[in-house]
Amino acid sequence: MKSALSQTNRDLLHQVSALREALRVTQLPALLERYRASVIDICSVLEANLAKNLVVLELGVDSVRPDVLYQTSACCQLFDIINNRLSAPVIRYHERDLLALTVLDWLHQAHPATRGKPFGLASGVFSIFPHPKWPAIYFMPISSQIAVRYLPLLYHEFAHLLYALSKPELDDLIVDFQKIVKRALAPRAIRDGQSSNDEIRRQIQTAWRESWAQEIYCDAVGLTIGGASFLHAFSHYFRFRSSDEYFRRQDVLLRLRHPVTWLRIQLLVTRAERYGLGDAARLVRKEWRDMQDFL
Amino acid sequence: MSEEWLDIQGFIADHEVLQAINDLSIGTKLELAGVRDPTVEASIAGARATLERFLAELDAATQSVAEDDSRICDRNQRQIAQAFQQARSDQANFSSVIVRSGAKAGAALLAAADKPAKRALVESLDELRRIVSGHQSTTLAAIIEEF
């Protein structure tokens, strides 16, 4: 067991070292240097933990071997995430990333909480990995990296990072919002023999509390930053994607991280009108009503 | 934010706690064996601080879950609290001080000074590790599926 653990830790050290070198030598624009440095730092911490495992194994105390086994497994799993996810924005960098990276840099510079925060870009559906301590990774489809139409959707993803950095305060707001949700869902009366639907109500409250409220917040921030450009990008991206954007069965919807898009559109156009974006709001409302009527 | 990245967030949070558990467990076992090592000793204070923070949050979360959990906005935090609650009612498989007495009482054990307290700490860390690893294995399964 001791020699197998030792061998695994040494092998991992070689792999981390190889990855670090690949990260170091990749040609990058200045906008990604901070990201590169932060991933290399994470690799350095991992290397230190692996080296510590080897030191502990050599101390000759048998009782710690299960702990070293757990440590070794943890290091393997963490390296998988660094290798297969965190490294992508560096290793796959292409000059078509520059437009999106410039927009993201502008966003990050605009807010004190994100000014020094490293960020990277990778290919995928619009999403983000937002973490208070790790570098942020934004994802966008390849076609969107070389066009401007859907760039404003990055504002919604940026809002997830803002949420992560202010989580305690924003969670408190959501807890307050829960009271409104609970009141809205409370039955007016329950007849004898009728099921109370308590479980469904609990699931709806959980969905709003754990994910949907944050998505609505991010939509609102996206609109606040991007105005009509965000509203149009959002509407164009979703309007003909699928009838699921207009209606979902309750049991399916309650398993999703986002509320139904139709609801998000209604909230966005209402907010857009308050922001003085009446023309854009009317156009989007009509587009979605026309599609809803068609369906 | 996608489901996958929520799972990775949960994995990272669990990883930090597990790292601290492993570091403190190794440090305490070495102390019990009368062996000293500067590399290990350097990580103990940080491990203790991480676990103090985690146990304080866990205590608040388990109270919320025991009531109606409408104050927990984080799915991962809710799941860990529920796993801890389940362990507390599974007396056949969990009998350590931290699980029997609760997260807040268990935090006092982190600075164990005498040998019986250190042995109790090692036992508690082992059970806490089982609970957190159990949660991490479900998020890891989801992440690995993505690969």
mmCIF file of N, CA and C in Angstrom, chain A residues 210-284:
data_model
loop_
_atom_site.group_PDB
_atom_site.id
_atom_site.type_symbol
_atom_site.label_atom_id
_atom_site.label_comp_id
_atom_site.label_asym_id
_atom_site.label_seq_id
_atom_site.Cartn_x
_atom_site.Cartn_y
_atom_site.Cartn_z
ATOM 1 N N GLU A 210 -33.213 28.385 -4.208
ATOM 2 C CA GLU A 210 -31.874 27.874 -4.524
ATOM 3 C C GLU A 210 -31.384 28.248 -5.911
ATOM 4 N N SER A 211 -32.275 28.614 -6.824
ATOM 5 C CA SER A 211 -31.758 28.927 -8.160
ATOM 6 C C SER A 211 -32.554 29.989 -8.920
ATOM 7 N N TRP A 212 -33.867 29.898 -8.958
ATOM 8 C CA TRP A 212 -34.619 30.770 -9.858
ATOM 9 C C TRP A 212 -34.476 32.255 -9.515
ATOM 10 N N ALA A 213 -34.470 32.583 -8.229
ATOM 11 C CA ALA A 213 -34.373 34.000 -7.847
ATOM 12 C C ALA A 213 -33.045 34.583 -8.320
ATOM 13 N N GLN A 214 -31.989 33.790 -8.247
ATOM 14 C CA GLN A 214 -30.691 34.270 -8.703
ATOM 15 C C GLN A 214 -30.711 34.512 -10.215
ATOM 16 N N GLU A 215 -31.388 33.641 -10.961
ATOM 17 C CA GLU A 215 -31.460 33.815 -12.417
ATOM 18 C C GLU A 215 -32.224 35.098 -12.766
ATOM 19 N N ILE A 216 -33.290 35.393 -12.035
ATOM 20 C CA ILE A 216 -34.050 36.618 -12.285
ATOM 21 C C ILE A 216 -33.184 37.841 -11.954
ATOM 22 N N TYR A 217 -32.427 37.735 -10.863
ATOM 23 C CA TYR A 217 -31.492 38.810 -10.493
ATOM 24 C C TYR A 217 -30.498 39.049 -11.631
ATOM 25 N N CYS A 218 -29.945 37.959 -12.174
ATOM 26 C CA CYS A 218 -28.940 38.087 -13.233
ATOM 27 C C CYS A 218 -29.544 38.675 -14.510
ATOM 28 N N ASP A 219 -30.802 38.319 -14.795
ATOM 29 C CA ASP A 219 -31.488 38.935 -15.943
ATOM 30 C C ASP A 219 -31.601 40.448 -15.727
ATOM 31 N N ALA A 220 -31.981 40.834 -14.495
ATOM 32 C CA ALA A 220 -32.157 42.259 -14.187
ATOM 33 C C ALA A 220 -30.834 43.011 -14.310
ATOM 34 N N VAL A 221 -29.761 42.396 -13.839
ATOM 35 C CA VAL A 221 -28.440 43.046 -13.945
ATOM 36 C C VAL A 221 -28.041 43.155 -15.419
ATOM 37 N N GLY A 222 -28.302 42.084 -16.171
ATOM 38 C CA GLY A 222 -27.991 42.119 -17.606
ATOM 39 C C GLY A 222 -28.690 43.264 -18.305
ATOM 40 N N LEU A 223 -29.964 43.465 -17.968
ATOM 41 C CA LEU A 223 -30.735 44.549 -18.575
ATOM 42 C C LEU A 223 -30.210 45.904 -18.111
ATOM 43 N N THR A 224 -29.839 45.998 -16.836
ATOM 44 C CA THR A 224 -29.326 47.264 -16.296
ATOM 45 C C THR A 224 -28.030 47.663 -16.996
ATOM 46 N N ILE A 225 -27.191 46.672 -17.282
ATOM 47 C CA ILE A 225 -25.913 46.964 -17.955
ATOM 48 C C ILE A 225 -26.133 47.219 -19.441
ATOM 49 N N GLY A 226 -26.904 46.329 -20.083
ATOM 50 C CA GLY A 226 -26.965 46.342 -21.556
ATOM 51 C C GLY A 226 -28.160 47.038 -22.159
ATOM 52 N N GLY A 227 -29.171 47.325 -21.346
ATOM 53 C CA GLY A 227 -30.345 48.020 -21.882
ATOM 54 C C GLY A 227 -31.019 47.217 -22.985
ATOM 55 N N ALA A 228 -31.422 47.916 -24.044
ATOM 56 C CA ALA A 228 -32.156 47.275 -25.136
ATOM 57 C C ALA A 228 -31.321 46.191 -25.814
ATOM 58 N N SER A 229 -30.007 46.356 -25.871
ATOM 59 C CA SER A 229 -29.165 45.345 -26.538
ATOM 60 C C SER A 229 -29.264 44.010 -25.813
ATOM 61 N N PHE A 230 -29.323 44.060 -24.473
ATOM 62 C CA PHE A 230 -29.454 42.815 -23.718
ATOM 63 C C PHE A 230 -30.836 42.214 -23.957
ATOM 64 N N LEU A 231 -31.865 43.052 -23.914
ATOM 65 C CA LEU A 231 -33.244 42.560 -24.080
ATOM 66 C C LEU A 231 -33.398 41.872 -25.439
ATOM 67 N N HIS A 232 -32.899 42.513 -26.486
ATOM 68 C CA HIS A 232 -33.023 41.922 -27.824
ATOM 69 C C HIS A 232 -32.188 40.647 -27.950
ATOM 70 N N ALA A 233 -30.960 40.663 -27.417
ATOM 71 C CA ALA A 233 -30.109 39.465 -27.492
ATOM 72 C C ALA A 233 -30.787 38.293 -26.790
ATOM 73 N N PHE A 234 -31.332 38.558 -25.615
ATOM 74 C CA PHE A 234 -32.008 37.518 -24.815
ATOM 75 C C PHE A 234 -33.199 36.968 -25.584
ATOM 76 N N SER A 235 -34.027 37.884 -26.114
ATOM 77 C CA SER A 235 -35.229 37.468 -26.828
ATOM 78 C C SER A 235 -34.869 36.660 -28.077
ATOM 79 N N HIS A 236 -33.921 37.154 -28.859
ATOM 80 C CA HIS A 236 -33.535 36.457 -30.089
ATOM 81 C C HIS A 236 -32.956 35.078 -29.798
ATOM 82 N N TYR A 237 -32.197 34.985 -28.723
ATOM 83 C CA TYR A 237 -31.528 33.721 -28.400
ATOM 84 C C TYR A 237 -32.547 32.632 -28.078
ATOM 85 N N PHE A 238 -33.651 33.014 -27.383
ATOM 86 C CA PHE A 238 -34.566 31.986 -26.870
ATOM 87 C C PHE A 238 -35.862 31.842 -27.672
ATOM 88 N N ARG A 239 -36.270 32.866 -28.435
ATOM 89 C CA ARG A 239 -37.668 32.904 -28.870
ATOM 90 C C ARG A 239 -38.095 31.731 -29.733
ATOM 91 N N PHE A 240 -37.222 31.229 -30.606
ATOM 92 C CA PHE A 240 -37.627 30.113 -31.468
ATOM 93 C C PHE A 240 -36.876 28.821 -31.131
ATOM 94 N N ARG A 241 -36.237 28.815 -29.970
ATOM 95 C CA ARG A 241 -35.408 27.661 -29.622
ATOM 96 C C ARG A 241 -36.260 26.404 -29.470
ATOM 97 N N SER A 242 -37.386 26.557 -28.750
ATOM 98 C CA SER A 242 -38.225 25.378 -28.498
ATOM 99 C C SER A 242 -39.512 25.843 -27.820
ATOM 100 N N SER A 243 -40.567 25.035 -27.945
ATOM 101 C CA SER A 243 -41.809 25.380 -27.240
ATOM 102 C C SER A 243 -41.603 25.295 -25.731
ATOM 103 N N ASP A 244 -40.548 24.631 -25.305
ATOM 104 C CA ASP A 244 -40.242 24.541 -23.859
ATOM 105 C C ASP A 244 -39.956 25.911 -23.262
ATOM 106 N N GLU A 245 -39.571 26.885 -24.121
ATOM 107 C CA GLU A 245 -39.298 28.228 -23.594
ATOM 108 C C GLU A 245 -40.595 28.911 -23.161
ATOM 109 N N TYR A 246 -41.732 28.368 -23.591
ATOM 110 C CA TYR A 246 -43.027 28.988 -23.301
ATOM 111 C C TYR A 246 -43.797 28.235 -22.230
ATOM 112 N N PHE A 247 -43.589 26.943 -22.176
ATOM 113 C CA PHE A 247 -44.327 26.133 -21.209
ATOM 114 C C PHE A 247 -43.558 24.856 -20.912
ATOM 115 N N ARG A 248 -43.541 24.485 -19.627
ATOM 116 C CA ARG A 248 -42.952 23.208 -19.235
ATOM 117 C C ARG A 248 -43.889 22.534 -18.239
ATOM 118 N N ARG A 249 -43.911 21.209 -18.276
ATOM 119 C CA ARG A 249 -44.680 20.479 -17.250
ATOM 120 C C ARG A 249 -44.062 20.771 -15.892
ATOM 121 N N GLN A 250 -44.908 20.845 -14.893
ATOM 122 C CA GLN A 250 -44.453 21.252 -13.559
ATOM 123 C C GLN A 250 -43.348 20.346 -13.038
ATOM 124 N N ASP A 251 -43.507 19.024 -13.181
ATOM 125 C CA ASP A 251 -42.510 18.109 -12.611
ATOM 126 C C ASP A 251 -41.143 18.288 -13.300
ATOM 127 N N VAL A 252 -41.144 18.645 -14.589
ATOM 128 C CA VAL A 252 -39.881 18.888 -15.305
ATOM 129 C C VAL A 252 -39.300 20.226 -14.860
ATOM 130 N N LEU A 253 -40.170 21.249 -14.834
ATOM 131 C CA LEU A 253 -39.725 22.608 -14.522
ATOM 132 C C LEU A 253 -39.056 22.676 -13.154
ATOM 133 N N LEU A 254 -39.617 21.947 -12.186
ATOM 134 C CA LEU A 254 -39.106 22.041 -10.813
ATOM 135 C C LEU A 254 -37.723 21.409 -10.668
ATOM 136 N N ARG A 255 -37.291 20.661 -11.698
ATOM 137 C CA ARG A 255 -35.938 20.085 -11.631
ATOM 138 C C ARG A 255 -34.911 20.986 -12.315
ATOM 139 N N LEU A 256 -35.358 22.066 -12.963
ATOM 140 C CA LEU A 256 -34.448 22.912 -13.741
ATOM 141 C C LEU A 256 -33.913 24.069 -12.910
ATOM 142 N N ARG A 257 -32.759 24.573 -13.316
ATOM 143 C CA ARG A 257 -32.133 25.676 -12.588
ATOM 144 C C ARG A 257 -32.698 27.029 -13.002
ATOM 145 N N HIS A 258 -33.435 27.074 -14.123
ATOM 146 C CA HIS A 258 -33.986 28.347 -14.598
ATOM 147 C C HIS A 258 -35.507 28.267 -14.635
ATOM 148 N N PRO A 259 -36.183 29.362 -14.276
ATOM 149 C CA PRO A 259 -37.637 29.375 -14.477
ATOM 150 C C PRO A 259 -37.929 29.390 -15.973
ATOM 151 N N VAL A 260 -39.174 29.124 -16.343
ATOM 152 C CA VAL A 260 -39.521 29.080 -17.767
ATOM 153 C C VAL A 260 -39.218 30.435 -18.415
ATOM 154 N N THR A 261 -38.669 30.400 -19.630
ATOM 155 C CA THR A 261 -38.172 31.626 -20.269
ATOM 156 C C THR A 261 -39.278 32.651 -20.466
ATOM 157 N N TRP A 262 -40.497 32.175 -20.760
ATOM 158 C CA TRP A 262 -41.619 33.101 -20.969
ATOM 159 C C TRP A 262 -41.771 34.030 -19.765
ATOM 160 N N LEU A 263 -41.644 33.475 -18.550
ATOM 161 C CA LEU A 263 -41.759 34.278 -17.329
ATOM 162 C C LEU A 263 -40.604 35.285 -17.251
ATOM 163 N N ARG A 264 -39.410 34.834 -17.601
ATOM 164 C CA ARG A 264 -38.245 35.725 -17.562
ATOM 165 C C ARG A 264 -38.437 36.901 -18.521
ATOM 166 N N ILE A 265 -39.015 36.614 -19.694
ATOM 167 C CA ILE A 265 -39.284 37.680 -20.667
ATOM 168 C C ILE A 265 -40.282 38.684 -20.097
ATOM 169 N N GLN A 266 -41.356 38.186 -19.469
ATOM 170 C CA GLN A 266 -42.362 39.104 -18.907
ATOM 171 C C GLN A 266 -41.735 40.031 -17.870
ATOM 172 N N LEU A 267 -40.874 39.463 -17.013
ATOM 173 C CA LEU A 267 -40.224 40.283 -15.987
ATOM 174 C C LEU A 267 -39.260 41.277 -16.624
ATOM 175 N N LEU A 268 -38.565 40.846 -17.684
ATOM 176 C CA LEU A 268 -37.611 41.734 -18.346
ATOM 177 C C LEU A 268 -38.314 42.897 -19.030
ATOM 178 N N VAL A 269 -39.405 42.618 -19.755
ATOM 179 C CA VAL A 269 -40.065 43.729 -20.475
ATOM 180 C C VAL A 269 -40.697 44.707 -19.489
ATOM 181 N N THR A 270 -41.201 44.198 -18.355
ATOM 182 C CA THR A 270 -41.764 45.093 -17.335
ATOM 183 C C THR A 270 -40.677 46.012 -16.794
ATOM 184 N N ARG A 271 -39.531 45.434 -16.513
ATOM 185 C CA ARG A 271 -38.409 46.233 -16.011
ATOM 186 C C ARG A 271 -37.909 47.192 -17.097
ATOM 187 N N ALA A 272 -37.875 46.722 -18.351
ATOM 188 C CA ALA A 272 -37.401 47.579 -19.449
ATOM 189 C C ALA A 272 -38.293 48.826 -19.580
ATOM 190 N N GLU A 273 -39.599 48.646 -19.412
ATOM 191 C CA GLU A 273 -40.504 49.804 -19.471
ATOM 192 C C GLU A 273 -40.173 50.800 -18.369
ATOM 193 N N ARG A 274 -39.853 50.273 -17.188
ATOM 194 C CA ARG A 274 -39.500 51.184 -16.066
ATOM 195 C C ARG A 274 -38.199 51.923 -16.356
ATOM 196 N N TYR A 275 -37.339 51.301 -17.173
ATOM 197 C CA TYR A 275 -36.057 51.923 -17.508
ATOM 198 C C TYR A 275 -36.194 52.903 -18.685
ATOM 199 N N GLY A 276 -37.412 53.097 -19.178
ATOM 200 C CA GLY A 276 -37.603 54.002 -20.317
ATOM 201 C C GLY A 276 -37.296 53.359 -21.655
ATOM 202 N N LEU A 277 -37.297 52.028 -21.707
ATOM 203 C CA LEU A 277 -37.026 51.306 -22.967
ATOM 204 C C LEU A 277 -38.341 50.778 -23.548
ATOM 205 N N GLY A 278 -39.343 51.672 -23.612
ATOM 206 C CA GLY A 278 -40.689 51.269 -24.014
ATOM 207 C C GLY A 278 -40.753 50.629 -25.394
ATOM 208 N N ASP A 279 -40.036 51.207 -26.362
ATOM 209 C CA ASP A 279 -40.103 50.681 -27.742
ATOM 210 C C ASP A 279 -39.576 49.246 -27.795
ATOM 211 N N ALA A 280 -38.422 49.019 -27.187
ATOM 212 C CA ALA A 280 -37.826 47.671 -27.190
ATOM 213 C C ALA A 280 -38.751 46.692 -26.462
ATOM 214 N N ALA A 281 -39.307 47.134 -25.322
ATOM 215 C CA ALA A 281 -40.186 46.267 -24.534
ATOM 216 C C ALA A 281 -41.421 45.868 -25.335
ATOM 217 N N ARG A 282 -42.011 46.844 -26.055
ATOM 218 C CA ARG A 282 -43.231 46.551 -26.838
ATOM 219 C C ARG A 282 -42.913 45.546 -27.944
ATOM 220 N N LEU A 283 -41.794 45.743 -28.605
ATOM 221 C CA LEU A 283 -41.420 44.852 -29.710
ATOM 222 C C LEU A 283 -41.222 43.418 -29.210
ATOM 223 N N VAL A 284 -40.498 43.270 -28.118
ATOM 224 C CA VAL A 284 -40.215 41.932 -27.577
ATOM 225 C C VAL A 284 -41.483 41.277 -27.063
#
